[in-house]
Short mmCIF file of N, CA and C and ligand atoms in Angstrom, two decimals:
data_model
loop_
_atom_site.label_atom_id
_atom_site.label_comp_id
_atom_site.label_asym_id
_atom_site.label_seq_id
_atom_site.Cartn_x
_atom_site.Cartn_y
_atom_site.Cartn_z
N MET A 1 0.97 -1.15 0.06
CA MET A 1 -0.02 -0.11 -0.15
C MET A 1 0.86 1.89 -0.10
N LYS A 2 1.11 2.27 -1.21
CA LYS A 2 1.72 2.96 -0.97
C LYS A 2 0.56 4.10 -0.50
N ARG A 3 1.42 4.93 0.13
CA ARG A 3 0.51 6.32 0.97
C ARG A 3 1.29 7.36 0.72
N ILE A 4 0.63 7.93 0.39
CA ILE A 4 0.81 9.97 -0.52
C ILE A 4 0.48 10.40 0.49
N ILE A 5 0.86 11.80 0.35
CA ILE A 5 0.13 12.99 1.72
C ILE A 5 0.74 14.23 1.36
N THR A 6 -0.68 15.55 0.74
CA THR A 6 -0.39 16.30 0.44
C THR A 6 -1.61 17.59 1.41
N TYR A 7 -0.68 18.98 0.92
CA TYR A 7 -1.26 20.04 2.16
C TYR A 7 -1.66 20.74 2.19
N GLY A 8 -2.70 21.67 2.25
CA GLY A 8 -3.05 23.14 0.94
C GLY A 8 -4.46 23.71 2.40
N THR A 9 -4.55 24.23 1.51
CA THR A 9 -6.08 25.36 2.61
C THR A 9 -6.83 25.10 1.86
N PHE A 10 -6.59 24.13 0.55
CA PHE A 10 -8.47 23.86 -0.27
C PHE A 10 -9.88 24.28 0.24
N ASP A 11 -9.43 25.98 -0.22
CA ASP A 11 -11.19 27.20 0.46
C ASP A 11 -11.53 27.51 -1.24
N LEU A 12 -13.54 27.26 -1.10
CA LEU A 12 -13.31 27.53 -2.81
C LEU A 12 -13.29 26.64 -3.15
N LEU A 13 -13.44 25.19 -3.16
CA LEU A 13 -12.84 24.49 -4.32
C LEU A 13 -13.10 24.01 -5.11
N HIS A 14 -12.09 23.64 -5.80
CA HIS A 14 -12.15 24.51 -7.28
C HIS A 14 -11.75 22.94 -8.45
N TYR A 15 -11.43 23.09 -9.48
CA TYR A 15 -11.61 21.83 -10.13
C TYR A 15 -9.41 21.39 -10.54
N GLY A 16 -9.25 23.65 -9.85
CA GLY A 16 -7.69 22.28 -9.35
C GLY A 16 -7.39 22.69 -9.01
N HIS A 17 -7.65 22.40 -7.40
CA HIS A 17 -7.62 21.43 -6.00
C HIS A 17 -8.00 19.71 -6.52
N ILE A 18 -9.15 19.55 -7.11
CA ILE A 18 -9.70 18.75 -8.58
C ILE A 18 -8.55 17.68 -9.08
N ASN A 19 -7.58 18.27 -9.63
CA ASN A 19 -7.42 17.54 -10.22
C ASN A 19 -5.14 17.15 -10.10
N LEU A 20 -5.14 18.26 -8.90
CA LEU A 20 -3.74 17.80 -8.43
C LEU A 20 -4.48 16.58 -7.63
N LEU A 21 -5.59 16.53 -6.80
CA LEU A 21 -5.56 14.83 -6.23
C LEU A 21 -6.09 14.34 -6.39
N LYS A 22 -6.28 13.85 -7.63
CA LYS A 22 -6.98 12.50 -8.94
C LYS A 22 -5.03 12.57 -8.85
N ARG A 23 -4.56 13.53 -9.85
CA ARG A 23 -2.59 13.18 -9.66
C ARG A 23 -2.35 12.63 -9.14
N ALA A 24 -1.82 13.26 -7.39
CA ALA A 24 -2.17 12.62 -6.57
C ALA A 24 -2.14 11.18 -5.85
N LYS A 25 -3.06 11.17 -6.16
CA LYS A 25 -3.81 9.41 -5.93
C LYS A 25 -2.95 8.66 -6.96
N GLU A 26 -3.18 9.13 -7.93
CA GLU A 26 -2.68 8.28 -9.18
C GLU A 26 -0.63 7.34 -8.86
N LEU A 27 -0.31 8.88 -7.77
CA LEU A 27 0.69 8.13 -7.94
C LEU A 27 0.87 6.89 -6.40
N GLY A 28 -0.45 6.62 -5.92
CA GLY A 28 -0.40 5.32 -5.34
C GLY A 28 -1.25 5.19 -4.79
N ASP A 29 -1.82 5.22 -3.27
CA ASP A 29 -2.84 3.27 -3.12
C ASP A 29 -3.89 4.48 -1.67
N TYR A 30 -3.04 5.16 -1.30
CA TYR A 30 -4.05 5.70 0.03
C TYR A 30 -3.70 7.42 -0.13
N LEU A 31 -4.47 8.78 0.20
CA LEU A 31 -4.25 10.08 0.07
C LEU A 31 -4.58 10.27 1.08
N ILE A 32 -3.66 10.88 1.70
CA ILE A 32 -4.22 11.94 3.19
C ILE A 32 -3.63 13.01 2.68
N VAL A 33 -5.21 14.58 2.88
CA VAL A 33 -5.06 15.15 2.61
C VAL A 33 -5.08 15.76 3.93
N VAL A 34 -3.92 16.69 4.45
CA VAL A 34 -3.54 17.94 5.61
C VAL A 34 -3.74 19.03 5.43
N LEU A 35 -4.83 19.53 6.14
CA LEU A 35 -6.12 20.90 6.08
C LEU A 35 -5.39 21.47 7.10
N SER A 36 -4.77 22.98 6.14
CA SER A 36 -4.41 24.18 7.07
C SER A 36 -5.91 24.95 7.93
N THR A 37 -5.57 24.51 8.63
CA THR A 37 -7.30 24.76 9.79
C THR A 37 -7.49 26.74 9.86
N ASP A 38 -8.60 26.79 10.55
CA ASP A 38 -8.61 28.47 10.56
C ASP A 38 -7.76 29.12 10.96
N GLU A 39 -6.85 28.85 12.04
CA GLU A 39 -6.37 29.50 12.40
C GLU A 39 -4.45 30.19 12.39
N PHE A 40 -3.70 28.41 11.19
CA PHE A 40 -2.88 27.96 11.10
C PHE A 40 -2.94 29.64 9.68
N ASN A 41 -3.79 29.25 8.71
CA ASN A 41 -4.29 30.18 7.56
C ASN A 41 -4.77 31.57 8.13
N LEU A 42 -4.71 32.01 8.81
CA LEU A 42 -4.91 33.44 9.16
C LEU A 42 -2.97 33.86 9.73
N ASN A 43 -2.83 33.45 10.53
CA ASN A 43 -1.69 33.71 11.22
C ASN A 43 -0.84 33.04 10.67
N GLU A 44 -0.25 31.43 9.29
CA GLU A 44 1.16 32.23 8.98
C GLU A 44 0.81 32.33 7.62
N LYS A 45 -0.26 32.37 6.58
CA LYS A 45 -0.48 31.87 5.63
C LYS A 45 -1.32 33.45 5.14
N ASN A 46 -1.39 33.72 5.70
CA ASN A 46 -2.52 34.99 5.80
C ASN A 46 -3.83 35.28 4.61
N LYS A 47 -4.01 34.28 4.75
CA LYS A 47 -5.86 33.13 4.49
C LYS A 47 -6.61 33.43 5.34
N LYS A 48 -7.69 34.03 5.41
CA LYS A 48 -9.07 34.81 5.72
C LYS A 48 -10.03 33.14 4.43
N CYS A 49 -10.54 32.34 5.24
CA CYS A 49 -11.09 31.07 5.01
C CYS A 49 -12.89 31.91 4.35
N TYR A 50 -13.09 31.53 3.35
CA TYR A 50 -15.20 31.48 3.16
C TYR A 50 -15.61 29.82 3.85
N PHE A 51 -15.03 29.85 3.32
CA PHE A 51 -15.99 27.76 4.93
C PHE A 51 -14.93 28.06 5.23
N SER A 52 -15.67 27.10 6.92
CA SER A 52 -15.11 26.46 8.02
C SER A 52 -13.61 26.11 7.59
N TYR A 53 -13.45 25.15 8.51
CA TYR A 53 -11.87 24.59 8.52
C TYR A 53 -12.71 22.87 8.17
N GLU A 54 -14.17 23.13 8.97
CA GLU A 54 -14.80 21.93 9.04
C GLU A 54 -15.72 21.28 8.23
N LYS A 55 -15.62 22.37 6.76
CA LYS A 55 -16.44 22.79 5.97
C LYS A 55 -16.14 22.41 5.03
N ARG A 56 -14.72 22.59 5.08
CA ARG A 56 -13.46 22.29 4.03
C ARG A 56 -13.12 20.64 4.23
N LYS A 57 -12.88 20.71 5.88
CA LYS A 57 -13.04 19.30 5.68
C LYS A 57 -14.53 17.96 4.97
N ALA A 58 -15.70 18.15 5.32
CA ALA A 58 -16.59 17.88 5.00
C ALA A 58 -16.31 17.19 2.88
N LEU A 59 -16.11 18.87 2.64
CA LEU A 59 -15.96 19.24 1.40
C LEU A 59 -14.66 17.80 0.15
N LEU A 60 -13.74 17.91 1.51
CA LEU A 60 -12.72 17.45 1.00
C LEU A 60 -13.06 15.54 0.87
N GLU A 61 -13.26 15.26 2.66
CA GLU A 61 -14.24 13.54 2.92
C GLU A 61 -14.79 12.46 1.35
N SER A 62 -15.01 14.36 0.73
CA SER A 62 -16.26 13.55 -0.25
C SER A 62 -15.53 13.58 -1.35
N ILE A 63 -14.90 13.54 -1.87
CA ILE A 63 -13.95 13.72 -2.97
C ILE A 63 -12.67 12.37 -2.82
N ARG A 64 -13.91 11.39 -4.14
CA ARG A 64 -13.48 9.99 -4.02
C ARG A 64 -11.29 9.44 -4.46
N TYR A 65 -10.78 10.64 -4.39
CA TYR A 65 -9.74 10.35 -4.46
C TYR A 65 -8.82 10.35 -2.79
N VAL A 66 -9.29 11.30 -1.97
CA VAL A 66 -9.39 11.27 -0.72
C VAL A 66 -9.60 10.19 0.07
N ASP A 67 -8.54 9.40 0.82
CA ASP A 67 -9.20 8.22 2.23
C ASP A 67 -8.75 9.57 3.62
N LEU A 68 -8.21 10.39 3.97
CA LEU A 68 -8.29 10.36 4.97
C LEU A 68 -8.02 12.62 5.14
N VAL A 69 -8.41 13.05 5.88
CA VAL A 69 -8.34 14.05 5.78
C VAL A 69 -7.87 14.56 7.50
N ILE A 70 -6.29 15.32 7.60
CA ILE A 70 -6.88 15.85 8.66
C ILE A 70 -6.01 16.88 9.29
N PRO A 71 -5.98 18.44 10.20
CA PRO A 71 -5.70 19.08 10.27
C PRO A 71 -4.51 19.75 10.61
N GLU A 72 -4.03 20.67 9.23
CA GLU A 72 -2.50 21.19 9.21
C GLU A 72 -2.37 22.56 10.22
N THR A 73 -1.27 22.48 12.47
CA THR A 73 -1.79 23.35 11.91
C THR A 73 -0.13 23.84 12.02
N CYS A 74 1.00 23.81 11.16
CA CYS A 74 1.95 24.37 12.12
C CYS A 74 3.32 23.76 10.43
N TRP A 75 4.21 24.86 10.20
CA TRP A 75 4.26 24.38 9.44
C TRP A 75 5.67 22.96 9.30
N GLU A 76 5.83 22.94 10.11
CA GLU A 76 6.93 21.98 11.18
C GLU A 76 6.50 20.33 10.59
N GLN A 77 4.94 20.23 10.64
CA GLN A 77 4.76 19.16 11.24
C GLN A 77 4.91 18.06 10.02
N LYS A 78 4.95 18.45 9.39
CA LYS A 78 5.43 17.07 7.94
C LYS A 78 6.46 16.49 8.28
N ARG A 79 7.39 16.36 8.80
CA ARG A 79 8.50 15.96 9.58
C ARG A 79 7.81 14.65 9.60
N THR A 80 7.36 15.37 10.70
CA THR A 80 6.05 14.25 12.10
C THR A 80 5.56 12.71 10.74
N ASP A 81 4.54 14.35 10.11
CA ASP A 81 3.94 13.65 9.39
C ASP A 81 3.81 11.76 8.36
N ILE A 82 4.76 12.51 8.00
CA ILE A 82 5.82 11.57 7.27
C ILE A 82 5.78 9.78 8.20
N HIS A 83 6.70 9.92 9.71
CA HIS A 83 6.82 9.05 10.00
C HIS A 83 5.27 8.69 10.42
N GLU A 84 4.49 9.56 11.56
CA GLU A 84 3.45 9.16 12.01
C GLU A 84 2.33 8.42 10.92
N TYR A 85 1.63 8.50 9.58
CA TYR A 85 1.78 8.19 8.52
C TYR A 85 1.86 7.08 7.61
N HIS A 86 3.28 6.89 8.28
CA HIS A 86 3.93 5.95 7.65
C HIS A 86 4.00 6.36 5.56
N ILE A 87 4.76 7.29 5.42
CA ILE A 87 4.10 7.96 3.95
C ILE A 87 5.26 7.42 2.71
N ASP A 88 4.46 7.21 1.98
CA ASP A 88 5.71 6.92 0.58
C ASP A 88 6.03 7.87 -0.04
N THR A 89 5.92 9.25 -0.77
CA THR A 89 5.08 10.37 -1.14
C THR A 89 4.97 11.74 -0.67
N PHE A 90 5.24 12.97 -0.43
CA PHE A 90 4.24 14.07 -0.55
C PHE A 90 4.23 14.38 -1.85
N VAL A 91 3.28 15.26 -1.81
CA VAL A 91 3.45 15.61 -3.02
C VAL A 91 2.46 16.93 -3.22
N ILE A 92 3.28 18.31 -3.45
CA ILE A 92 2.38 19.29 -3.46
C ILE A 92 2.67 20.15 -5.32
N GLY A 93 1.78 21.04 -5.50
CA GLY A 93 1.48 21.43 -6.14
C GLY A 93 2.82 22.55 -6.72
N ASP A 94 3.34 22.27 -8.48
CA ASP A 94 4.41 23.00 -8.05
C ASP A 94 5.15 24.56 -8.08
N ASP A 95 4.03 25.76 -7.15
CA ASP A 95 4.57 27.05 -6.89
C ASP A 95 5.00 26.60 -5.45
N TRP A 96 5.11 25.41 -5.33
CA TRP A 96 5.93 24.67 -3.94
C TRP A 96 7.18 25.02 -4.51
N LYS A 97 7.42 24.59 -5.53
CA LYS A 97 9.09 23.93 -6.48
C LYS A 97 10.58 23.43 -5.35
N GLY A 98 10.57 23.09 -5.68
CA GLY A 98 11.89 23.51 -4.28
C GLY A 98 11.90 23.59 -2.90
N LYS A 99 10.31 23.92 -2.10
CA LYS A 99 10.65 24.49 -1.01
C LYS A 99 10.24 23.31 0.03
N PHE A 100 10.31 21.65 -0.14
CA PHE A 100 10.11 20.14 0.81
C PHE A 100 11.43 19.73 0.56
N ASP A 101 12.21 19.72 0.15
CA ASP A 101 12.16 19.01 -1.04
C ASP A 101 13.35 18.40 0.27
N TYR A 102 13.71 19.29 1.97
CA TYR A 102 14.80 19.14 2.68
C TYR A 102 13.89 17.25 3.34
N LEU A 103 11.72 17.34 2.73
CA LEU A 103 11.20 15.94 3.70
C LEU A 103 12.27 14.40 2.92
N ALA A 104 12.78 14.77 1.79
CA ALA A 104 13.37 13.38 1.32
C ALA A 104 14.51 12.50 2.47
N GLU A 105 14.97 13.66 3.24
CA GLU A 105 15.61 13.03 4.23
C GLU A 105 14.73 12.38 5.25
N GLU A 106 13.37 12.31 5.51
CA GLU A 106 12.47 11.30 6.23
C GLU A 106 12.37 9.92 5.30
N GLY A 107 13.16 9.45 3.93
CA GLY A 107 12.89 8.90 3.77
C GLY A 107 12.09 8.62 2.85
N CYS A 108 12.11 10.12 1.82
CA CYS A 108 9.67 9.96 1.47
C CYS A 108 10.24 10.50 -0.02
N GLU A 109 9.80 9.97 -0.70
CA GLU A 109 9.53 11.17 -2.36
C GLU A 109 9.16 12.24 -2.11
N VAL A 110 9.74 13.57 -3.47
CA VAL A 110 9.05 14.47 -2.74
C VAL A 110 8.20 14.72 -4.13
N VAL A 111 7.26 14.82 -4.57
CA VAL A 111 7.27 15.32 -6.12
C VAL A 111 6.47 17.18 -6.25
N TYR A 112 6.20 17.27 -6.88
CA TYR A 112 5.64 18.59 -7.44
C TYR A 112 5.15 18.26 -8.90
N LEU A 113 3.44 18.51 -8.42
CA LEU A 113 2.30 18.31 -9.83
C LEU A 113 2.48 19.91 -10.54
N SER A 114 2.49 19.93 -11.72
CA SER A 114 1.96 21.34 -12.51
C SER A 114 0.36 21.80 -11.72
N ARG A 115 0.65 22.96 -11.27
CA ARG A 115 -0.66 24.18 -11.16
C ARG A 115 -1.76 23.84 -12.73
N THR A 116 -2.86 23.72 -12.01
CA THR A 116 -3.69 24.25 -13.01
C THR A 116 -3.74 25.46 -12.99
N PRO A 117 -3.65 26.09 -14.23
CA PRO A 117 -3.09 27.43 -14.31
C PRO A 117 -3.73 28.81 -14.42
N GLU A 118 -5.01 28.58 -15.13
CA GLU A 118 -5.52 29.42 -14.76
C GLU A 118 -7.57 29.82 -13.98
N ILE A 119 -7.21 28.76 -12.94
CA ILE A 119 -7.23 29.08 -11.53
C ILE A 119 -6.96 29.65 -10.29
N SER A 120 -7.98 29.80 -9.37
CA SER A 120 -7.90 30.21 -8.36
C SER A 120 -8.72 30.67 -7.23
N THR A 121 -8.48 29.94 -6.31
CA THR A 121 -9.15 31.45 -5.22
C THR A 121 -9.34 32.71 -5.12
N THR A 122 -8.59 33.08 -5.36
CA THR A 122 -7.98 34.29 -5.11
C THR A 122 -8.76 34.47 -6.57
N GLN A 123 -9.10 34.61 -8.12
CA GLN A 123 -9.82 34.61 -9.30
C GLN A 123 -10.80 34.83 -8.65
N ILE A 124 -10.81 33.51 -7.70
CA ILE A 124 -12.92 33.34 -8.57
C ILE A 124 -13.09 34.08 -7.31
N LYS A 125 -12.86 34.71 -6.32
CA LYS A 125 -13.87 36.10 -5.88
C LYS A 125 -13.61 37.35 -6.27
N GLN A 126 -12.71 37.76 -6.72
CA GLN A 126 -12.02 38.97 -7.74
C GLN A 126 -13.41 38.22 -8.80
N ASP A 127 -13.20 37.55 -9.61
CA ASP A 127 -14.88 37.83 -10.23
C ASP A 127 -15.69 37.39 -9.68
N ILE A 128 -15.98 37.40 -8.84
CA ILE A 128 -17.03 37.34 -8.62
C ILE A 128 -17.88 38.32 -7.63
N MET A 129 -16.59 39.68 -7.44
CA MET A 129 -17.29 40.59 -6.56
C MET A 129 -16.87 41.54 -9.00
N SER A 130 -16.60 40.83 -9.47
CA SER A 130 -16.51 42.72 -10.51
C SER A 130 -17.67 41.77 -11.87
N GLY A 131 -17.45 40.61 -10.95
CA GLY A 131 -19.39 40.45 -12.00
C GLY A 131 -19.42 39.31 -13.53
N GLN A 132 -17.75 38.49 -12.87
CA GLN A 132 -16.53 38.27 -14.59
C GLN A 132 -17.81 36.72 -14.41
N LYS A 133 -17.56 35.67 -15.69
CA LYS A 133 -17.75 34.74 -14.63
C LYS A 133 -17.22 33.67 -16.27
N LYS A 134 -16.57 32.17 -15.15
CA LYS A 134 -15.74 31.87 -16.06
C LYS A 134 -16.20 31.09 -17.17
N GLN A 135 -14.65 31.33 -18.01
CA GLN A 135 -16.20 30.40 -19.48
C GLN A 135 -15.29 28.76 -18.83
N1 LIG B 1 -3.77 23.96 -7.17
C1 LIG B 1 -3.47 23.87 -8.07
N2 LIG B 1 -4.58 23.90 -9.10
C2 LIG B 1 -4.87 25.79 -9.12
C3 LIG B 1 -4.47 25.42 -7.25
C4 LIG B 1 -4.23 25.01 -6.47
O1 LIG B 1 -2.65 22.79 -8.32
N3 LIG B 1 -4.92 25.72 -9.87
C5 LIG B 1 -3.35 22.55 -5.92
C6 LIG B 1 -2.41 23.73 -4.96
O2 LIG B 1 -1.10 23.54 -5.10
C7 LIG B 1 -1.55 22.80 -3.01
C8 LIG B 1 -2.87 22.20 -3.58
O3 LIG B 1 -3.85 22.65 -4.60
O4 LIG B 1 -1.38 21.36 -3.45
C9 LIG B 1 -3.52 23.55 -2.53
O5 LIG B 1 -4.13 24.64 -2.88
P1 LIG B 1 -3.97 26.13 -1.70
O6 LIG B 1 -5.19 25.30 -1.20
O7 LIG B 1 -3.71 27.39 -1.96
O8 LIG B 1 -3.05 25.45 -0.72
P2 LIG B 1 -1.39 25.87 -0.84
O9 LIG B 1 -2.04 27.67 0.20
O10 LIG B 1 -0.74 25.92 -1.48
O11 LIG B 1 -0.87 25.69 1.02
O12 LIG B 1 1.89 23.96 4.04
C10 LIG B 1 1.51 23.38 2.42
C11 LIG B 1 0.68 24.78 2.26
O13 LIG B 1 -0.62 24.40 3.24
C12 LIG B 1 -0.70 24.90 0.99
#
C-alpha cells in the first residue's frame, strides 16, 4: 500500500484542487490530505477562508480520491506526519517547487505537480466581485 500525503487550504474548492488530488492519488493507493486550520491560515498564510475548517474538511472527505483528512496546524509538522502516517510520497503543486525537498531526508519521495494555471480561489473571489463569469 503506497501512501501519499499532500497539504493545503482548499478553500472554495475548485477543479484545480481536484486535478491535484486526482493526480496525487494516481501516484499511490491511499491519499492523506493535511488541511490547514482556520488559525493556521490566518496566522501563517494570511488567508481568511470563506469556508470554515469543518466545512472544507467535509468537502474534501466527499472526494473519491481522498482517504483521510487531518489538520495542518504548523509548517513544521510535515517531518513528523511522514513518519506517523508511514508516507511514501509527499505531493504538492509546483508553486512550491523546491520548498519541501528537505523531506527526502525523511526517506520520502517529493513530487511537485503542475498547477492548473487558469483557476485560483483568489481569482474566483475577484471574478465574483467584478461580475465576471468563468468560461
Ligand atoms: N492547486 C493547483 N492548481 C490550482 C490551485 C491550487 O494545483 N489552480 C494546488 C496547489 O498547488 C496545492 C493544492 O492545490 O498543492 C492546494 O492549494 P491551496 O489550497 O492554495 O494550498 P496552499 O496555500 O498552497 O497550501 O504546507 C503547505 C501549504 O498548506 C500549502
